[in-house]
Amino acid sequence: MYLIPLPSKITAQDGFFLIDHSTAIVLDVGQDDNDLETGKLLQQEIKKVIAITLPIKKVLRSAGHLNENCIYFRHADMEGSKEAYSLTVRPNKITIVACSNRGFLYGAATLIQLCKISRGEIGCVDIVDEPSYANRGYMLDVSRGRVPTMDSLKALVDRLALYKINQLQLYMENCLRLDGFEEIWSQTDPFTPEEILELDCYCNIRGVELVPCVATFGHLYDLLRSESFGKYREMDNGPGETFTWYNRMRYHILNVADPESFTLIKGILDQYLPLFRSDKINICCDETFDLGKGKSACLAQAMDYGEMYLFYVNQLVSYLQSKGKKVMIWGDIVKSHPEHLDKLNAQVTCLNWYYDYGANEETVKIFFDKGLKQYVCPSLSGYSRLVNAYDLSFTNIREMAKLGDQYHADGFLNTDWGDCGHINMPALGIPGIIYGGAQGWNVKDDRDFKVIDQAISLVEYGDQGESLVGLLRELSHQDIIIFNNLAFFRDYKVYNQTYNDCGICLYDKAKEEMMKVSENQLKSAVTRCAEIFNYLKQNNMGSYADRQAEMLEYYLAARGVALMQELTLVIKEREYGQNVQSLDAPYELAGKLEYWLMDYCEAWRTGSRESELHRIKEFVGQICFILRKYDSRNTINQKPED
């Protein structure tokens, strides 16, 4: 069966229920406004499938004759999770039984999928269902280039609810309009406090907990490069440093030796906290690589790295606990210093992230052995690339979900980062969001990824051929030289930046990958991208009119991946002197990139604020200038030599 998440128990029965114009959605007399909203969501989704608007009503249980030919929400006690539900389909009635708002929501979500699969003629079935993880989250980066519109965020919340995801975190560094921090957010198209309050209310209606997620230690690029707050940075790399996507990611941590650093962050948190009804907060505190190497070196003489880290983190935790908050931190730093795990505040939840193949028991067991709370956190694997690496992402999601279940993790948080200007388009992340929901709800679902692709294609997109997500997966295989490598190339050519990470020159590494890939591999990828693009265009994958914006992003991804591989061919030939034949003259490729950029900008503005789109436009412009300099036949509009 193509249901996703896969319910815990499904028993097929004889017969079917046909939804028609006389069918009604009937609520129990005691049900509240949130259940009404669930009824309206069910009404809306059924209308998309069969073009019938079902009436919604409430009736007394004693009025039995009114409860025929209906979808009946019946409140009753349930064993196990408060999110549990049962769904019974019989020829004369569909009944959803639950004991909570979320239970009814998730029962309705399953019914919506049955309706999509059967086009309203639903086979009789008994379903009993409850989640593997109580906390099933999705984290979206809104700080590294792309700030979503409110409409797109609400559509995201609807999707989370329909796939039984009950927590949303928006990762924030610089994109909330805070009083006194205007120089931090004024260039980022920030959210207003009112918008966060509105989103929090909308999430609550959809059974999604909006959890604040705030950088409070590292990754404070905009804060610590500002004139007003630069004095709190650990390292002396200030406003004069060239902006690059990589430079944004490194160095920018607080000087914990200065007590005013804590006061600064406390003031920021005091503005965040009132906007969220959640009793949780993620204060991040990850990748603090330069701790003790700059202004806090004085502390490093008396403490080792782990002690310095916890010296600051535990202060923040204590402050937030005094405000009634349950604190989360990313677990990478404490995991790398296990000798200090006993000193971490025992009530902290460690967000245990691992984004590669081969997650093993030690990845998760370390927190279990210390008796610490943890969420397991895989990735959508979309950062720094145009198309999500679906093979990696799905494997990572499945492995981490199983390990978390084995070691009794408190939650599952699927992460969606936006490194490299958030070049990755939102629609490309949908399959990974859905699969994260599937594994968070039912960790025992071991269906083959091909079957999962078919299920998502049918249930999410109405693709009767069940091929759309499989094509996206194949497109990801053509993304051989990813955007991140080309960003390192740009940084070297334009800014003379090569970067050193633990003794490895990142530009040299990118250059090696570009030189190593063969001409035939790149040309084959370009050809296959064109075939995938044409197949997407010629076949109606999504049967709903509201999917056109997403389909445009898939077309753009196919074109963009092809152009990145073509660009690599030109670089191999013109920059590195390899004996390869480019598909286009450099100036011709520049023109193609500029047309692609025009369409990319249009797609960006459909679901995102302008935010930092200008940085991607700048990147393409710089690459096109380099391409035209390569080609002596095209001398028009070249920048004069210095």
XYZ file of C-alpha atoms in Angstrom:
642
model
C 0.000 0.000 0.000
C 1.226 3.483 -0.899
C 0.267 5.200 2.368
C 3.059 7.347 3.749
C 3.720 7.249 6.667
C 2.823 3.572 6.688
C 0.275 2.899 9.464
C 1.128 0.504 12.272
C -1.648 -1.954 11.438
C -3.773 -2.255 8.281
C -6.461 -4.881 7.732
C -8.290 -4.876 4.393
C -12.033 -5.628 4.347
C -14.575 -6.322 1.594
C -16.460 -3.527 -0.128
C -15.844 0.182 -0.603
C -17.140 3.596 0.446
C -17.921 6.065 -2.333
C -17.597 9.765 -1.495
C -20.362 11.647 -3.317
C -22.378 14.872 -3.082
C -24.491 13.516 -0.224
C -21.494 12.608 1.967
C -20.921 14.836 5.018
C -18.091 15.380 7.466
C -19.631 14.949 10.923
C -17.943 16.094 14.131
C -18.738 14.805 17.594
C -20.788 17.329 19.531
C -17.975 18.044 22.000
C -15.227 18.702 19.475
C -13.443 22.057 19.422
C -12.189 24.657 16.953
C -9.011 22.734 16.126
C -11.093 19.705 15.149
C -13.217 21.974 12.979
C -10.036 23.166 11.259
C -9.100 19.520 10.672
C -12.536 18.965 9.154
C -12.001 21.951 6.866
C -8.565 20.652 5.848
C -10.148 17.288 4.997
C -12.886 19.086 3.062
C -10.316 21.131 1.135
C -8.123 18.147 0.212
C -11.063 15.982 -0.885
C -12.257 18.807 -3.125
C -8.847 18.867 -4.833
C -9.255 15.195 -5.701
C -12.908 14.826 -6.739
C -14.162 18.445 -7.060
C -16.854 17.964 -4.405
C -17.164 20.214 -1.340
C -18.447 18.105 1.537
C -20.574 19.870 4.183
C -19.329 19.895 7.779
C -21.796 19.446 10.629
C -22.121 18.381 14.248
C -24.775 15.943 15.425
C -25.707 14.186 18.631
C -24.647 10.569 18.889
C -28.279 9.683 19.532
C -29.186 10.899 16.044
C -28.028 7.668 14.463
C -29.814 8.134 11.129
C -27.833 11.342 10.539
C -24.567 9.448 10.823
C -24.930 7.419 7.619
C -22.967 8.171 4.429
C -20.575 10.326 6.376
C -17.043 10.728 7.620
C -17.567 10.662 11.361
C -15.111 12.003 13.953
C -15.772 10.148 17.221
C -13.979 11.028 20.451
C -12.959 8.061 22.611
C -10.123 7.037 24.889
C -7.204 5.390 23.077
C -4.461 3.159 24.404
C -0.875 4.299 23.939
C 0.060 7.643 22.416
C -2.229 10.669 22.598
C -1.639 10.980 18.853
C -3.032 7.500 18.175
C -6.130 7.063 16.029
C -8.171 4.371 14.354
C -9.740 4.660 10.909
C -12.568 2.344 9.900
C -13.965 2.361 6.364
C -17.273 0.587 5.759
C -19.702 0.828 2.817
C -22.029 3.196 4.717
C -19.623 5.183 6.896
C -16.030 6.182 7.577
C -15.168 6.591 11.259
C -12.089 8.265 12.722
C -11.656 7.589 16.441
C -9.127 9.541 18.529
C -8.703 11.158 21.930
C -6.910 14.363 20.868
C -6.825 17.057 18.215
C -3.701 15.568 16.712
C -5.207 12.094 16.647
C -8.120 13.355 14.550
C -5.736 15.337 12.349
C -3.590 12.294 11.640
C -6.604 10.081 11.017
C -7.862 12.664 8.532
C -4.414 12.797 6.910
C -4.500 9.048 6.297
C -8.027 9.300 4.896
C -6.900 12.062 2.523
C -4.231 9.755 1.147
C -6.733 6.914 0.707
C -8.937 9.334 -1.206
C -6.063 10.417 -3.451
C -5.053 6.831 -4.175
C -8.601 5.660 -4.961
C -10.035 8.906 -6.401
C -12.804 8.859 -3.803
C -13.817 5.195 -4.050
C -12.151 3.969 -0.870
C -11.730 0.293 -0.140
C -13.023 -0.892 3.218
C -10.221 -1.166 5.736
C -9.396 -1.120 9.453
C -6.375 0.991 10.427
C -4.942 1.315 13.928
C -2.016 3.679 14.143
C 0.353 5.486 16.505
C 3.835 7.046 16.164
C 7.274 5.593 16.839
C 8.601 8.995 17.999
C 6.590 11.403 20.130
C 8.574 14.379 18.741
C 8.884 14.436 14.943
C 10.435 17.622 13.671
C 11.639 19.485 10.617
C 14.191 22.299 10.807
C 14.409 24.856 7.999
C 17.351 27.239 7.629
C 15.992 30.750 7.001
C 19.250 32.616 7.675
C 21.732 31.808 4.915
C 20.108 33.483 1.965
C 16.444 32.543 1.572
C 13.655 33.890 3.797
C 10.267 32.331 2.939
C 7.050 34.281 2.496
C 4.302 33.746 5.032
C 2.141 32.006 2.424
C 4.891 29.510 1.634
C 5.484 28.874 5.350
C 1.800 28.156 5.924
C 1.806 25.772 2.957
C 4.834 24.085 4.530
C 3.000 23.743 7.849
C 0.056 22.139 6.035
C 2.424 19.633 4.449
C 4.067 18.837 7.783
C 0.666 18.181 9.334
C -0.455 15.922 6.479
C 2.663 13.788 6.909
C 2.290 13.666 10.693
C 5.263 15.920 11.547
C 4.522 17.769 14.788
C 7.447 20.164 15.269
C 8.908 22.979 13.156
C 12.110 24.889 13.854
C 13.173 27.905 11.777
C 16.923 28.380 12.164
C 17.593 32.078 12.785
C 20.759 34.142 12.939
C 19.750 37.450 11.412
C 16.184 37.368 10.116
C 13.917 38.546 12.946
C 13.210 42.237 13.409
C 14.584 42.802 16.916
C 14.655 46.217 18.563
C 18.179 47.580 18.883
C 19.611 45.203 16.260
C 18.587 47.041 13.101
C 22.029 46.826 11.511
C 21.826 43.016 11.760
C 18.495 42.425 10.031
C 17.951 45.468 7.830
C 19.383 43.785 4.706
C 17.747 40.370 5.111
C 13.961 40.857 4.602
C 13.340 39.729 8.183
C 10.246 38.329 9.822
C 8.382 40.738 12.048
C 7.376 39.709 15.577
C 3.759 39.868 14.417
C 4.480 37.351 11.644
C 6.049 34.901 14.088
C 3.022 35.233 16.372
C 0.745 34.607 13.392
C 2.782 31.592 12.290
C 2.774 30.215 15.830
C -1.036 30.385 15.864
C -1.259 28.696 12.466
C 1.101 25.943 13.554
C -0.989 25.338 16.658
C -4.117 24.840 14.549
C -2.265 22.261 12.452
C -0.874 20.350 15.422
C 2.669 21.605 14.830
C 4.799 22.998 17.654
C 6.815 26.001 16.478
C 10.070 25.795 18.444
C 12.439 28.794 18.466
C 15.851 27.937 17.009
C 18.406 30.691 17.576
C 22.169 30.931 17.066
C 23.579 32.014 20.442
C 27.280 31.078 20.376
C 28.687 30.372 16.913
C 27.472 31.189 13.393
C 26.897 34.834 14.350
C 28.348 36.360 11.176
C 26.099 39.406 10.832
C 26.033 40.187 14.549
C 29.785 39.966 15.067
C 30.759 41.848 11.901
C 28.572 44.809 12.817
C 29.947 48.086 14.098
C 27.917 47.950 17.297
C 28.541 44.345 18.321
C 31.812 43.393 16.653
C 33.634 43.928 19.940
C 32.118 40.677 21.252
C 33.714 38.420 18.627
C 36.374 35.877 19.512
C 38.570 36.386 16.436
C 39.788 39.656 14.968
C 38.326 39.186 11.499
C 36.037 42.134 11.207
C 34.065 44.204 8.725
C 36.925 44.346 6.217
C 36.743 40.629 5.484
C 35.363 39.780 2.046
C 31.917 38.232 2.161
C 31.792 34.743 0.738
C 29.381 31.966 1.554
C 32.201 30.016 3.167
C 33.479 32.979 5.202
C 29.977 33.421 6.596
C 30.144 29.904 8.036
C 33.416 30.113 9.948
C 35.072 31.998 12.814
C 32.109 34.013 14.015
C 31.753 32.954 17.646
C 31.369 34.960 20.832
C 34.174 35.808 23.207
C 33.008 33.901 26.288
C 35.663 35.554 28.451
C 33.666 38.793 28.250
C 30.640 38.711 30.613
C 28.913 41.197 28.331
C 28.688 38.481 25.641
C 26.244 36.607 27.835
C 24.312 39.812 28.527
C 24.082 40.481 24.781
C 22.639 37.052 23.977
C 20.299 37.186 26.958
C 18.863 40.419 25.548
C 18.292 38.769 22.169
C 16.582 35.772 23.753
C 14.337 38.029 25.814
C 12.870 39.332 22.545
C 12.472 35.852 21.010
C 10.834 34.009 23.891
C 7.475 35.841 24.090
C 6.738 35.103 20.421
C 6.467 31.318 20.831
C 4.008 29.302 22.915
C 6.392 26.317 22.954
C 8.140 25.444 26.202
C 11.194 24.370 24.162
C 14.052 26.350 22.633
C 17.023 25.309 20.509
C 19.999 27.567 21.292
C 22.233 25.759 18.755
C 25.813 26.315 20.108
C 27.382 24.197 17.336
C 30.701 24.356 15.471
C 32.464 26.703 17.901
C 35.800 25.779 16.339
C 37.765 28.876 17.374
C 36.898 28.851 21.047
C 39.955 29.778 23.091
C 42.017 30.781 20.045
C 41.382 34.513 20.190
C 40.227 36.863 22.898
C 39.251 34.034 25.252
C 42.758 32.546 25.214
C 43.117 33.740 28.796
C 40.392 31.301 29.832
C 42.027 28.534 27.834
C 45.008 28.696 30.186
C 42.791 27.511 33.050
C 40.229 25.378 31.201
C 40.327 22.957 28.301
C 38.063 23.377 25.283
C 35.168 21.322 26.647
C 35.186 23.132 29.977
C 35.177 26.531 28.259
C 32.289 25.471 26.060
C 30.181 24.291 28.989
C 31.143 27.342 31.067
C 29.132 29.452 28.631
C 26.436 26.960 27.563
C 25.407 26.060 31.102
C 24.955 29.757 31.903
C 22.538 30.082 28.995
C 20.736 26.907 29.979
C 20.269 28.046 33.573
C 18.909 31.396 32.441
C 16.408 29.799 30.061
C 15.354 27.232 32.632
C 14.570 30.114 34.978
C 12.131 31.227 32.263
C 10.483 27.800 32.208
C 12.129 26.595 28.997
C 13.384 23.140 28.020
C 16.687 23.704 26.246
C 18.106 21.965 23.186
C 21.628 22.282 21.779
C 23.307 20.734 18.758
C 25.321 17.814 20.092
C 28.492 17.957 17.987
C 30.757 19.754 20.469
C 29.812 17.828 23.607
C 29.952 14.567 21.638
C 33.521 15.335 20.610
C 34.435 15.942 24.272
C 32.778 12.978 26.020
C 34.952 13.426 29.098
C 32.814 16.476 29.957
C 29.347 15.100 29.215
C 28.709 14.658 32.943
C 29.075 18.432 33.381
C 26.331 19.296 30.882
C 23.068 20.302 32.535
C 21.206 16.990 32.717
C 17.923 18.477 31.464
C 19.392 19.596 28.143
C 18.318 17.723 25.010
C 21.238 17.090 22.649
C 20.362 17.339 18.962
C 22.574 14.569 17.631
C 23.252 15.373 13.979
C 24.967 13.104 11.494
C 24.628 13.710 7.748
C 26.593 10.979 5.988
C 26.255 7.334 5.058
C 27.103 4.745 7.673
C 25.637 6.054 10.910
C 26.705 3.506 13.510
C 25.670 2.685 17.038
C 28.381 4.825 18.634
C 26.856 7.859 16.901
C 23.793 7.578 19.138
C 24.865 5.309 21.978
C 27.189 7.912 23.505
C 24.310 10.071 24.787
C 22.237 7.043 25.795
C 25.081 5.684 27.926
C 25.332 9.008 29.768
C 21.589 9.132 30.402
C 21.203 12.319 28.351
C 18.151 13.221 26.308
C 18.648 13.330 22.562
C 16.938 13.807 19.215
C 18.477 12.070 16.221
C 18.975 14.541 13.379
C 19.544 13.460 9.771
C 19.569 15.788 6.767
C 17.688 16.448 3.552
C 21.170 16.728 1.946
C 20.221 19.777 -0.095
C 22.748 22.301 1.160
C 25.432 23.611 -1.249
C 23.829 21.909 -4.259
C 21.024 22.454 -6.741
C 19.362 19.059 -6.274
C 19.098 17.175 -3.007
C 21.224 14.028 -2.825
C 18.221 11.743 -2.355
C 20.172 8.488 -2.059
C 22.265 9.939 0.756
C 19.356 11.714 2.422
C 16.960 8.761 2.449
C 19.662 6.385 3.692
C 20.707 8.869 6.385
C 17.104 9.392 7.492
C 16.440 5.657 7.739
C 19.699 4.841 9.552
C 19.319 7.618 12.112
C 15.651 6.839 12.733
C 16.454 3.199 13.482
C 19.377 4.048 15.750
C 17.315 6.598 17.627
C 14.570 4.052 18.136
C 17.099 1.459 19.322
C 18.533 3.865 21.901
C 15.228 5.441 22.963
C 15.831 8.921 21.559
C 13.252 11.496 22.632
C 12.755 12.831 19.140
C 13.588 12.876 15.452
C 14.517 16.181 13.753
C 15.070 16.265 9.986
C 17.320 19.203 9.035
C 17.276 21.344 5.886
C 20.268 23.688 5.661
C 20.879 26.519 3.189
C 24.671 26.736 2.850
C 25.924 28.509 -0.303
C 23.222 31.148 -0.436
C 20.389 28.628 -0.197
C 20.762 27.856 -3.895
C 18.715 24.686 -3.295
C 15.068 25.298 -4.190
C 12.305 24.433 -1.681
C 10.399 22.049 -3.962
C 13.440 19.782 -4.266
C 13.258 19.170 -0.508
C 9.666 17.893 -0.489
C 10.491 14.176 -0.957
C 12.977 14.299 1.934
C 10.511 16.100 4.197
C 7.916 13.436 3.483
C 10.318 10.554 3.995
C 11.444 12.093 7.287
C 7.798 12.175 8.339
C 7.419 8.536 7.302
C 10.382 7.317 9.346
C 9.621 9.498 12.358
C 6.109 8.070 12.499
C 6.883 4.425 11.678
C 10.516 3.433 12.043
C 9.636 -0.135 11.042
C 8.741 0.926 7.498
C 11.457 -0.835 5.466
C 9.937 -0.388 2.031
C 12.406 -0.075 -0.828
C 13.231 3.503 -1.833
C 11.762 2.844 -5.287
C 8.422 2.053 -3.655
C 8.714 5.159 -1.468
C 9.398 7.268 -4.588
C 6.300 5.828 -6.250
C 4.206 6.445 -3.138
C 5.290 10.090 -2.849
C 4.749 10.629 -6.584
C 1.176 9.381 -6.344
C 0.104 10.676 -2.935
C 1.819 14.076 -2.954
C 1.696 14.982 -6.643
C -1.196 12.946 -8.019
C 1.218 11.405 -10.531
C -0.677 8.389 -11.813
C 2.492 7.178 -13.544
C 4.242 7.183 -10.143
C 7.500 8.351 -11.737
C 8.114 11.973 -10.694
C 10.220 11.403 -7.575
C 12.175 8.652 -9.319
C 13.075 11.188 -12.013
C 14.190 13.684 -9.377
C 16.357 10.977 -7.837
C 17.894 10.281 -11.240
C 18.439 14.014 -11.742
C 20.402 14.098 -8.481
C 22.753 11.477 -9.944
C 23.625 13.914 -12.759
C 24.719 16.603 -10.274
C 28.335 15.431 -10.373
C 30.120 18.730 -9.779
C 27.893 20.459 -7.279
C 27.363 24.171 -6.776
C 29.682 24.286 -3.760
C 32.701 23.343 -5.907
C 31.905 26.120 -8.357
C 31.508 28.581 -5.473
C 35.057 27.719 -4.352
C 36.219 28.277 -7.946
C 34.537 31.713 -8.009
C 36.066 32.660 -4.650
C 39.532 31.782 -5.934
C 39.172 33.614 -9.241
C 37.444 36.735 -7.929
C 38.644 37.083 -4.323
C 41.828 34.990 -4.320
C 40.350 32.950 -1.464
C 41.454 29.310 -1.173
C 40.522 28.485 2.463
C 42.249 26.113 4.820
C 40.218 23.621 6.819
C 42.240 21.384 9.144
C 45.203 21.552 6.793
C 43.161 20.926 3.633
C 42.967 23.619 0.949
C 39.294 23.627 -0.001
C 39.868 25.233 -3.382
C 42.482 22.610 -4.237
C 40.030 19.904 -3.219
C 37.336 21.362 -5.478
C 39.852 21.721 -8.311
C 40.904 18.097 -7.905
C 37.287 16.938 -8.156
C 36.729 18.988 -11.308
C 39.916 17.727 -12.920
C 39.189 14.120 -11.968
C 35.697 13.874 -13.482
C 35.832 12.749 -17.101
C 34.598 14.580 -20.166
C 32.269 11.685 -20.971
C 30.745 11.722 -17.478
C 29.947 15.413 -17.723
C 28.551 15.213 -21.253
C 26.457 12.190 -20.371
C 25.038 14.094 -17.386
C 24.147 17.070 -19.603
C 22.368 14.778 -22.067
C 20.432 12.985 -19.348
C 19.392 16.284 -17.730
C 17.891 17.349 -21.058
C 15.998 14.053 -21.304
C 14.665 14.407 -17.751
C 13.656 18.014 -18.443
C 11.740 16.989 -21.572
C 10.062 14.107 -19.785
C 8.943 16.419 -16.994
C 7.595 18.936 -19.510
C 5.807 16.433 -21.738
C 4.170 14.354 -19.012
C 1.644 15.778 -16.594
C 3.228 14.585 -13.345
C 1.104 16.645 -10.994
C -2.625 16.627 -11.613
C -3.334 19.660 -9.418
C -3.136 23.209 -10.693
C -1.497 24.387 -7.459
C 1.692 22.411 -8.204
C 2.873 24.519 -11.138
C 5.310 26.582 -9.043
C 6.949 23.387 -7.805
C 7.116 21.901 -11.297
C 8.878 25.086 -12.443
C 11.537 24.506 -9.781
C 12.057 20.957 -11.063
C 12.490 22.252 -14.618
C 14.957 24.853 -13.350
C 16.884 22.212 -11.429
C 17.262 20.055 -14.545
C 18.480 23.034 -16.575
C 20.717 24.246 -13.757
C 22.435 20.905 -13.160
C 23.167 20.634 -16.883
C 24.634 24.147 -16.935
C 26.862 23.429 -13.919
C 28.299 20.368 -15.676
C 28.792 22.391 -18.888
C 30.549 25.074 -16.847
C 32.855 22.423 -15.413
C 33.807 21.338 -18.942
C 34.777 24.915 -19.816
C 36.808 25.287 -16.607
C 38.633 22.018 -17.272
C 39.509 23.175 -20.774
C 40.179 26.895 -20.328
C 41.359 27.142 -16.709
C 43.114 23.837 -16.095
C 44.325 23.173 -19.637
C 42.855 19.695 -19.904
C 42.290 18.108 -23.299
C 38.488 18.234 -23.351
C 35.972 19.686 -25.778
C 33.356 22.011 -24.315
C 29.773 21.753 -25.523
C 29.430 25.508 -26.013
C 31.752 28.418 -26.504
C 32.226 30.224 -23.187
C 30.244 33.279 -24.275
C 27.357 31.035 -25.388
C 27.320 29.305 -22.017
C 27.318 32.711 -20.302
C 24.155 33.628 -22.173
C 22.484 30.356 -21.164
C 23.381 30.962 -17.525
C 21.898 34.454 -17.625
C 18.612 33.216 -19.088
C 18.520 30.491 -16.440
C 19.166 33.098 -13.730
C 16.230 35.189 -14.946
C 13.885 32.205 -14.558
C 15.495 31.221 -11.244
C 14.824 34.704 -9.836
C 11.180 34.462 -10.887
C 10.824 31.114 -9.124
C 12.626 32.436 -6.017
C 10.226 35.374 -5.703
C 7.195 33.090 -5.942
C 7.790 31.566 -2.506
C 10.598 33.584 -0.916
C 11.292 37.199 -0.052
C 14.037 38.960 -1.963
C 16.350 38.344 1.028
C 19.833 37.521 -0.354
C 18.953 36.637 -3.931
C 21.381 39.382 -4.936
C 24.295 37.178 -3.872
C 23.301 34.436 -6.318
C 22.853 37.057 -9.041
C 26.323 38.373 -8.217
C 27.774 34.852 -8.434
C 26.273 34.201 -11.868
C 27.410 37.614 -13.078
C 30.985 36.959 -11.951
C 31.038 33.509 -13.571
C 29.690 34.953 -16.819
C 32.388 37.632 -16.803
C 35.045 34.925 -16.380
C 33.505 32.942 -19.249
C 33.529 35.921 -21.594
C 37.142 36.648 -20.710
C 37.956 33.074 -21.761
C 36.538 33.668 -25.221
C 38.504 36.177 -27.253
C 35.822 36.163 -29.962
C 33.447 38.016 -27.677
C 34.981 41.297 -26.515
C 31.782 43.318 -26.087
C 31.151 44.757 -22.620
C 34.256 43.263 -21.059
C 35.444 44.912 -17.879
C 38.540 47.013 -18.577
C 41.814 45.680 -17.258
C 43.096 47.437 -14.141
